[in-house]
Amino acid sequence: MRILHTSDWHLGRPFHRVGMLGAQADFIGHLVTTVRERGVDAVVVSGDVYDRAVPPLAAVELFDDALHRLADLGVPTVMISGNHDSARRLGVGAGLIGRAGIHLRTEPSACGTPVVLQDDFGDVAFYGLPYLEPALVKDEFRVEKPGHEAVLAAAMERVRADLGTRARGTRSVVLAHAFVTGGEASDSERDITVGGVAAVPAGVFDGVDYVALGHLHGCQTITERVRYSGSPLPYSFSEAGHRKSMWLVDLAADGAVTAERLDCPVPRALARVRGTLEDLLADPGLARHEEAWVEATLTDAVRPPDPMARLAERFPHILSLVFDPDRAPDDPDVSYARRLADRSDHEIAEDFVAHVRGAGPDEHEQGVLRDAFDAVRAEQAVREVTR
């Protein structure tokens, strides 16, 4: 069976101030063409179809167009909801849409109920594990301490239990939206940390033939059977080094996996440049970035006048300007934002405690802080679901 694995469309999301709906529509067209021309038997979309729980109308219309075009191909599609999606909204009409061959899997309770497709060698069971917010699904999966590994492990127990009831030789594909250990994150993914832990080990998924992951925006191979497709378009400058693509996966009769990486159309290259304003304006080596979307980081000791306008004369598609003077980390003039770079909310809170009382939090207090941050994040997740 030939499977096209994609994820993280984020329909409706802009790139800085640039609207991306046109580029997202181009990607949908590319996806449909690929399915038709490469003899794809099934499409899997591993979450974050939309960028937010209540997407703009234009994004909903594009999704509707995608559903119709995929259904017209007669090629089954399996989709799950991600942490940016409203599972309830995405799953509306799932039963009716399923009759057209578009299978929406948004209910945690249905993790062990697969979409079963056939090829010349027998059945292939597709199990959809939507994003499982631990605080919201802990009762469904009866876990004592909610965490990503615990709820995913419980969901996979249901998958393996169902797979054990099926005919010998049934192959299996799991769709999941999660941060798996070994994956490399970017700035455009929403933090899903619970209890100070975001990642789960790849071993959670043992026992199935292929795991089609979503959430991380870079295309990655965790193991030969566990892969991220990444987002088809860039959504932050941290993705400047990404090659945007999908996985074309061939699942053999014995469950063996071979995968080919297929490039996606990208509207414009990304570039991050750094230096003084005069260097950026004069360096001939930067000529290759003049038509790219640019993020410029200025290292001038003193902020120069009109830097954005002057840079735009050379880089007409510049979108982001960062001021980061070259100074020693302990220089008192180093910006607060720079001091906080790459630090989590929990680490910042611990630093604050240490600053105001002269000693950092003890083990019990660290637990209190973690619980507080987890409670706020869970409350936000509940609010999005019920909006």
PDB file of N, CA and C in Angstrom, residues 164-239:
ATOM      1  N   GLY A 164      -4.550  -7.162  18.017  1.00  0.00           N
ATOM      2  CA  GLY A 164      -4.435  -8.573  18.382  1.00  0.00           C
ATOM      3  C   GLY A 164      -5.662  -9.395  18.041  1.00  0.00           C
ATOM      4  N   THR A 165      -6.786  -8.745  17.812  1.00  0.00           N
ATOM      5  CA  THR A 165      -8.015  -9.466  17.458  1.00  0.00           C
ATOM      6  C   THR A 165      -8.173  -9.644  15.954  1.00  0.00           C
ATOM      7  N   ARG A 166      -7.300  -9.044  15.180  1.00  0.00           N
ATOM      8  CA  ARG A 166      -7.473  -9.037  13.725  1.00  0.00           C
ATOM      9  C   ARG A 166      -6.715 -10.193  13.076  1.00  0.00           C
ATOM     10  N   ALA A 167      -7.045 -10.430  11.819  1.00  0.00           N
ATOM     11  CA  ALA A 167      -6.473 -11.555  11.088  1.00  0.00           C
ATOM     12  C   ALA A 167      -4.957 -11.474  11.066  1.00  0.00           C
ATOM     13  N   ARG A 168      -4.332 -12.611  11.152  1.00  0.00           N
ATOM     14  CA  ARG A 168      -2.874 -12.684  11.092  1.00  0.00           C
ATOM     15  C   ARG A 168      -2.387 -12.030   9.794  1.00  0.00           C
ATOM     16  N   GLY A 169      -1.368 -11.202   9.900  1.00  0.00           N
ATOM     17  CA  GLY A 169      -0.844 -10.520   8.718  1.00  0.00           C
ATOM     18  C   GLY A 169      -1.423  -9.142   8.493  1.00  0.00           C
ATOM     19  N   THR A 170      -2.385  -8.737   9.331  1.00  0.00           N
ATOM     20  CA  THR A 170      -2.923  -7.380   9.213  1.00  0.00           C
ATOM     21  C   THR A 170      -1.812  -6.377   9.530  1.00  0.00           C
ATOM     22  N   ARG A 171      -1.589  -5.453   8.621  1.00  0.00           N
ATOM     23  CA  ARG A 171      -0.574  -4.416   8.850  1.00  0.00           C
ATOM     24  C   ARG A 171      -1.214  -3.216   9.542  1.00  0.00           C
ATOM     25  N   SER A 172      -0.386  -2.364  10.137  1.00  0.00           N
ATOM     26  CA  SER A 172      -0.928  -1.289  10.970  1.00  0.00           C
ATOM     27  C   SER A 172      -0.180   0.015  10.763  1.00  0.00           C
ATOM     28  N   VAL A 173      -0.949   1.101  10.768  1.00  0.00           N
ATOM     29  CA  VAL A 173      -0.414   2.456  10.680  1.00  0.00           C
ATOM     30  C   VAL A 173      -1.064   3.272  11.792  1.00  0.00           C
ATOM     31  N   VAL A 174      -0.250   4.001  12.554  1.00  0.00           N
ATOM     32  CA  VAL A 174      -0.754   4.876  13.613  1.00  0.00           C
ATOM     33  C   VAL A 174      -0.471   6.321  13.235  1.00  0.00           C
ATOM     34  N   LEU A 175      -1.499   7.159  13.331  1.00  0.00           N
ATOM     35  CA  LEU A 175      -1.338   8.601  13.205  1.00  0.00           C
ATOM     36  C   LEU A 175      -1.328   9.181  14.615  1.00  0.00           C
ATOM     37  N   ALA A 176      -0.348  10.027  14.933  1.00  0.00           N
ATOM     38  CA  ALA A 176      -0.273  10.617  16.270  1.00  0.00           C
ATOM     39  C   ALA A 176       0.261  12.039  16.173  1.00  0.00           C
ATOM     40  N   HIS A 177      -0.194  12.861  17.105  1.00  0.00           N
ATOM     41  CA  HIS A 177       0.252  14.255  17.167  1.00  0.00           C
ATOM     42  C   HIS A 177       0.933  14.441  18.512  1.00  0.00           C
ATOM     43  N   ALA A 178       2.262  14.448  18.503  1.00  0.00           N
ATOM     44  CA  ALA A 178       3.011  14.411  19.765  1.00  0.00           C
ATOM     45  C   ALA A 178       4.445  14.855  19.531  1.00  0.00           C
ATOM     46  N   PHE A 179       5.150  15.118  20.631  1.00  0.00           N
ATOM     47  CA  PHE A 179       6.569  15.444  20.596  1.00  0.00           C
ATOM     48  C   PHE A 179       7.316  14.192  21.033  1.00  0.00           C
ATOM     49  N   VAL A 180       7.955  13.524  20.069  1.00  0.00           N
ATOM     50  CA  VAL A 180       8.648  12.268  20.348  1.00  0.00           C
ATOM     51  C   VAL A 180      10.135  12.540  20.549  1.00  0.00           C
ATOM     52  N   THR A 181      10.718  11.897  21.551  1.00  0.00           N
ATOM     53  CA  THR A 181      12.129  12.065  21.881  1.00  0.00           C
ATOM     54  C   THR A 181      12.997  11.846  20.641  1.00  0.00           C
ATOM     55  N   GLY A 182      13.908  12.760  20.432  1.00  0.00           N
ATOM     56  CA  GLY A 182      14.776  12.698  19.262  1.00  0.00           C
ATOM     57  C   GLY A 182      14.368  13.679  18.190  1.00  0.00           C
ATOM     58  N   GLY A 183      13.146  14.200  18.295  1.00  0.00           N
ATOM     59  CA  GLY A 183      12.682  15.189  17.336  1.00  0.00           C
ATOM     60  C   GLY A 183      13.264  16.562  17.629  1.00  0.00           C
ATOM     61  N   GLU A 184      13.414  17.364  16.582  1.00  0.00           N
ATOM     62  CA  GLU A 184      13.957  18.717  16.723  1.00  0.00           C
ATOM     63  C   GLU A 184      12.837  19.722  16.539  1.00  0.00           C
ATOM     64  N   ALA A 185      12.628  20.571  17.547  1.00  0.00           N
ATOM     65  CA  ALA A 185      11.542  21.540  17.526  1.00  0.00           C
ATOM     66  C   ALA A 185      11.957  22.817  16.803  1.00  0.00           C
ATOM     67  N   SER A 186      10.968  23.668  16.499  1.00  0.00           N
ATOM     68  CA  SER A 186      11.220  24.998  15.959  1.00  0.00           C
ATOM     69  C   SER A 186      10.388  25.996  16.754  1.00  0.00           C
ATOM     70  N   ASP A 187      10.511  27.283  16.417  1.00  0.00           N
ATOM     71  CA  ASP A 187       9.835  28.318  17.198  1.00  0.00           C
ATOM     72  C   ASP A 187       8.332  28.381  16.946  1.00  0.00           C
ATOM     73  N   SER A 188       7.855  27.712  15.900  1.00  0.00           N
ATOM     74  CA  SER A 188       6.455  27.889  15.504  1.00  0.00           C
ATOM     75  C   SER A 188       5.515  26.835  16.074  1.00  0.00           C
ATOM     76  N   GLU A 189       6.014  25.912  16.907  1.00  0.00           N
ATOM     77  CA  GLU A 189       5.142  24.925  17.539  1.00  0.00           C
ATOM     78  C   GLU A 189       4.727  25.415  18.919  1.00  0.00           C
ATOM     79  N   ARG A 190       3.484  25.205  19.243  1.00  0.00           N
ATOM     80  CA  ARG A 190       2.989  25.592  20.564  1.00  0.00           C
ATOM     81  C   ARG A 190       3.522  24.620  21.601  1.00  0.00           C
ATOM     82  N   ASP A 191       3.952  25.166  22.749  1.00  0.00           N
ATOM     83  CA  ASP A 191       4.510  24.347  23.825  1.00  0.00           C
ATOM     84  C   ASP A 191       3.437  23.419  24.400  1.00  0.00           C
ATOM     85  N   ILE A 192       3.752  22.129  24.529  1.00  0.00           N
ATOM     86  CA  ILE A 192       2.800  21.172  25.102  1.00  0.00           C
ATOM     87  C   ILE A 192       3.363  20.529  26.362  1.00  0.00           C
ATOM     88  N   THR A 193       4.333  21.186  26.993  1.00  0.00           N
ATOM     89  CA  THR A 193       4.984  20.630  28.179  1.00  0.00           C
ATOM     90  C   THR A 193       3.984  20.402  29.311  1.00  0.00           C
ATOM     91  N   VAL A 194       4.054  19.238  29.922  1.00  0.00           N
ATOM     92  CA  VAL A 194       3.258  18.914  31.113  1.00  0.00           C
ATOM     93  C   VAL A 194       4.198  18.356  32.159  1.00  0.00           C
ATOM     94  N   GLY A 195       4.151  18.917  33.370  1.00  0.00           N
ATOM     95  CA  GLY A 195       5.021  18.423  34.442  1.00  0.00           C
ATOM     96  C   GLY A 195       6.482  18.551  34.125  1.00  0.00           C
ATOM     97  N   GLY A 196       6.830  19.552  33.309  1.00  0.00           N
ATOM     98  CA  GLY A 196       8.219  19.752  32.926  1.00  0.00           C
ATOM     99  C   GLY A 196       8.683  18.840  31.811  1.00  0.00           C
ATOM    100  N   VAL A 197       7.784  18.011  31.259  1.00  0.00           N
ATOM    101  CA  VAL A 197       8.145  17.041  30.221  1.00  0.00           C
ATOM    102  C   VAL A 197       7.241  17.229  29.006  1.00  0.00           C
ATOM    103  N   ALA A 198       7.840  17.346  27.837  1.00  0.00           N
ATOM    104  CA  ALA A 198       7.069  17.469  26.607  1.00  0.00           C
ATOM    105  C   ALA A 198       7.185  16.220  25.741  1.00  0.00           C
ATOM    106  N   ALA A 199       8.374  15.584  25.737  1.00  0.00           N
ATOM    107  CA  ALA A 199       8.641  14.500  24.800  1.00  0.00           C
ATOM    108  C   ALA A 199       8.284  13.139  25.375  1.00  0.00           C
ATOM    109  N   VAL A 200       7.933  12.220  24.466  1.00  0.00           N
ATOM    110  CA  VAL A 200       7.665  10.832  24.834  1.00  0.00           C
ATOM    111  C   VAL A 200       8.624   9.943  24.038  1.00  0.00           C
ATOM    112  N   PRO A 201       9.031   8.801  24.575  1.00  0.00           N
ATOM    113  CA  PRO A 201       9.960   7.920  23.851  1.00  0.00           C
ATOM    114  C   PRO A 201       9.287   7.256  22.656  1.00  0.00           C
ATOM    115  N   ALA A 202      10.063   7.028  21.607  1.00  0.00           N
ATOM    116  CA  ALA A 202       9.525   6.378  20.411  1.00  0.00           C
ATOM    117  C   ALA A 202       9.033   4.972  20.717  1.00  0.00           C
ATOM    118  N   GLY A 203       9.586   4.340  21.762  1.00  0.00           N
ATOM    119  CA  GLY A 203       9.178   2.988  22.119  1.00  0.00           C
ATOM    120  C   GLY A 203       7.715   2.866  22.494  1.00  0.00           C
ATOM    121  N   VAL A 204       7.069   3.987  22.822  1.00  0.00           N
ATOM    122  CA  VAL A 204       5.626   3.956  23.106  1.00  0.00           C
ATOM    123  C   VAL A 204       4.865   3.351  21.934  1.00  0.00           C
ATOM    124  N   PHE A 205       5.379   3.517  20.726  1.00  0.00           N
ATOM    125  CA  PHE A 205       4.673   3.084  19.523  1.00  0.00           C
ATOM    126  C   PHE A 205       5.092   1.700  19.033  1.00  0.00           C
ATOM    127  N   ASP A 206       5.853   0.973  19.823  1.00  0.00           N
ATOM    128  CA  ASP A 206       6.290  -0.363  19.402  1.00  0.00           C
ATOM    129  C   ASP A 206       5.086  -1.246  19.073  1.00  0.00           C
ATOM    130  N   GLY A 207       5.280  -2.099  18.061  1.00  0.00           N
ATOM    131  CA  GLY A 207       4.247  -3.071  17.737  1.00  0.00           C
ATOM    132  C   GLY A 207       3.424  -2.753  16.519  1.00  0.00           C
ATOM    133  N   VAL A 208       3.676  -1.595  15.877  1.00  0.00           N
ATOM    134  CA  VAL A 208       2.956  -1.258  14.651  1.00  0.00           C
ATOM    135  C   VAL A 208       3.959  -1.061  13.523  1.00  0.00           C
ATOM    136  N   ASP A 209       3.459  -1.087  12.302  1.00  0.00           N
ATOM    137  CA  ASP A 209       4.361  -1.069  11.150  1.00  0.00           C
ATOM    138  C   ASP A 209       4.848   0.326  10.783  1.00  0.00           C
ATOM    139  N   TYR A 210       3.986   1.342  10.916  1.00  0.00           N
ATOM    140  CA  TYR A 210       4.404   2.700  10.569  1.00  0.00           C
ATOM    141  C   TYR A 210       3.684   3.689  11.465  1.00  0.00           C
ATOM    142  N   VAL A 211       4.420   4.711  11.921  1.00  0.00           N
ATOM    143  CA  VAL A 211       3.855   5.770  12.759  1.00  0.00           C
ATOM    144  C   VAL A 211       4.025   7.091  12.023  1.00  0.00           C
ATOM    145  N   ALA A 212       2.900   7.704  11.645  1.00  0.00           N
ATOM    146  CA  ALA A 212       2.881   8.971  10.923  1.00  0.00           C
ATOM    147  C   ALA A 212       2.659  10.093  11.932  1.00  0.00           C
ATOM    148  N   LEU A 213       3.740  10.796  12.255  1.00  0.00           N
ATOM    149  CA  LEU A 213       3.688  11.808  13.304  1.00  0.00           C
ATOM    150  C   LEU A 213       3.405  13.198  12.761  1.00  0.00           C
ATOM    151  N   GLY A 214       2.757  13.993  13.608  1.00  0.00           N
ATOM    152  CA  GLY A 214       2.593  15.413  13.391  1.00  0.00           C
ATOM    153  C   GLY A 214       2.969  16.159  14.652  1.00  0.00           C
ATOM    154  N   HIS A 215       3.131  17.456  14.533  1.00  0.00           N
ATOM    155  CA  HIS A 215       3.399  18.441  15.589  1.00  0.00           C
ATOM    156  C   HIS A 215       4.695  19.189  15.324  1.00  0.00           C
ATOM    157  N   LEU A 216       5.807  18.506  15.122  1.00  0.00           N
ATOM    158  CA  LEU A 216       7.053  19.193  14.832  1.00  0.00           C
ATOM    159  C   LEU A 216       7.085  19.580  13.355  1.00  0.00           C
ATOM    160  N   HIS A 217       7.598  20.770  13.060  1.00  0.00           N
ATOM    161  CA  HIS A 217       7.473  21.326  11.711  1.00  0.00           C
ATOM    162  C   HIS A 217       8.618  20.966  10.783  1.00  0.00           C
ATOM    163  N   GLY A 218       9.628  20.276  11.284  1.00  0.00           N
ATOM    164  CA  GLY A 218      10.705  19.804  10.426  1.00  0.00           C
ATOM    165  C   GLY A 218      10.495  18.350  10.054  1.00  0.00           C
ATOM    166  N   CYS A 219      10.708  18.013   8.778  1.00  0.00           N
ATOM    167  CA  CYS A 219      10.614  16.627   8.330  1.00  0.00           C
ATOM    168  C   CYS A 219      11.755  15.838   8.979  1.00  0.00           C
ATOM    169  N   GLN A 220      11.422  14.746   9.681  1.00  0.00           N
ATOM    170  CA  GLN A 220      12.419  14.034  10.473  1.00  0.00           C
ATOM    171  C   GLN A 220      12.140  12.533  10.490  1.00  0.00           C
ATOM    172  N   THR A 221      13.204  11.774  10.575  1.00  0.00           N
ATOM    173  CA  THR A 221      13.123  10.331  10.733  1.00  0.00           C
ATOM    174  C   THR A 221      13.591   9.984  12.140  1.00  0.00           C
ATOM    175  N   ILE A 222      12.665   9.584  12.997  1.00  0.00           N
ATOM    176  CA  ILE A 222      13.027   9.179  14.351  1.00  0.00           C
ATOM    177  C   ILE A 222      13.588   7.763  14.308  1.00  0.00           C
ATOM    178  N   THR A 223      12.859   6.860  13.664  1.00  0.00           N
ATOM    179  CA  THR A 223      13.344   5.537  13.276  1.00  0.00           C
ATOM    180  C   THR A 223      12.803   5.295  11.873  1.00  0.00           C
ATOM    181  N   GLU A 224      13.185   4.192  11.263  1.00  0.00           N
ATOM    182  CA  GLU A 224      12.680   3.916   9.911  1.00  0.00           C
ATOM    183  C   GLU A 224      11.162   3.774   9.886  1.00  0.00           C
ATOM    184  N   ARG A 225      10.573   3.432  11.023  1.00  0.00           N
ATOM    185  CA  ARG A 225       9.122   3.246  11.083  1.00  0.00           C
ATOM    186  C   ARG A 225       8.392   4.392  11.779  1.00  0.00           C
ATOM    187  N   VAL A 226       9.128   5.361  12.295  1.00  0.00           N
ATOM    188  CA  VAL A 226       8.524   6.484  13.037  1.00  0.00           C
ATOM    189  C   VAL A 226       9.059   7.780  12.436  1.00  0.00           C
ATOM    190  N   ARG A 227       8.171   8.559  11.798  1.00  0.00           N
ATOM    191  CA  ARG A 227       8.620   9.740  11.059  1.00  0.00           C
ATOM    192  C   ARG A 227       7.678  10.928  11.249  1.00  0.00           C
ATOM    193  N   TYR A 228       8.270  12.108  11.186  1.00  0.00           N
ATOM    194  CA  TYR A 228       7.521  13.353  11.055  1.00  0.00           C
ATOM    195  C   TYR A 228       7.563  13.799   9.596  1.00  0.00           C
ATOM    196  N   SER A 229       6.417  14.194   9.065  1.00  0.00           N
ATOM    197  CA  SER A 229       6.425  14.787   7.726  1.00  0.00           C
ATOM    198  C   SER A 229       6.840  16.247   7.789  1.00  0.00           C
ATOM    199  N   GLY A 230       6.564  16.908   8.930  1.00  0.00           N
ATOM    200  CA  GLY A 230       6.805  18.344   9.032  1.00  0.00           C
ATOM    201  C   GLY A 230       5.696  19.134   8.368  1.00  0.00           C
ATOM    202  N   SER A 231       5.709  20.437   8.566  1.00  0.00           N
ATOM    203  CA  SER A 231       4.711  21.298   7.931  1.00  0.00           C
ATOM    204  C   SER A 231       5.077  21.507   6.464  1.00  0.00           C
ATOM    205  N   PRO A 232       4.077  21.646   5.591  1.00  0.00           N
ATOM    206  CA  PRO A 232       4.387  21.827   4.172  1.00  0.00           C
ATOM    207  C   PRO A 232       4.873  23.227   3.827  1.00  0.00           C
ATOM    208  N   LEU A 233       4.683  24.176   4.762  1.00  0.00           N
ATOM    209  CA  LEU A 233       5.100  25.553   4.560  1.00  0.00           C
ATOM    210  C   LEU A 233       5.817  26.051   5.817  1.00  0.00           C
ATOM    211  N   PRO A 234       6.677  27.051   5.689  1.00  0.00           N
ATOM    212  CA  PRO A 234       7.344  27.592   6.881  1.00  0.00           C
ATOM    213  C   PRO A 234       6.421  28.530   7.649  1.00  0.00           C
ATOM    214  N   TYR A 235       6.531  28.500   8.973  1.00  0.00           N
ATOM    215  CA  TYR A 235       5.718  29.391   9.802  1.00  0.00           C
ATOM    216  C   TYR A 235       6.542  30.172  10.821  1.00  0.00           C
ATOM    217  N   SER A 236       7.868  30.079  10.754  1.00  0.00           N
ATOM    218  CA  SER A 236       8.746  30.917  11.568  1.00  0.00           C
ATOM    219  C   SER A 236      10.126  30.922  10.916  1.00  0.00           C
ATOM    220  N   PHE A 237      10.921  31.931  11.244  1.00  0.00           N
ATOM    221  CA  PHE A 237      12.261  31.992  10.665  1.00  0.00           C
ATOM    222  C   PHE A 237      13.174  30.901  11.210  1.00  0.00           C
ATOM    223  N   SER A 238      12.783  30.259  12.304  1.00  0.00           N
ATOM    224  CA  SER A 238      13.579  29.134  12.799  1.00  0.00           C
ATOM    225  C   SER A 238      13.543  27.962  11.822  1.00  0.00           C
ATOM    226  N   GLU A 239      12.634  28.016  10.843  1.00  0.00           N
ATOM    227  CA  GLU A 239      12.521  26.963   9.835  1.00  0.00           C
ATOM    228  C   GLU A 239      13.296  27.297   8.564  1.00  0.00           C
TER     229      GLU A 239
END
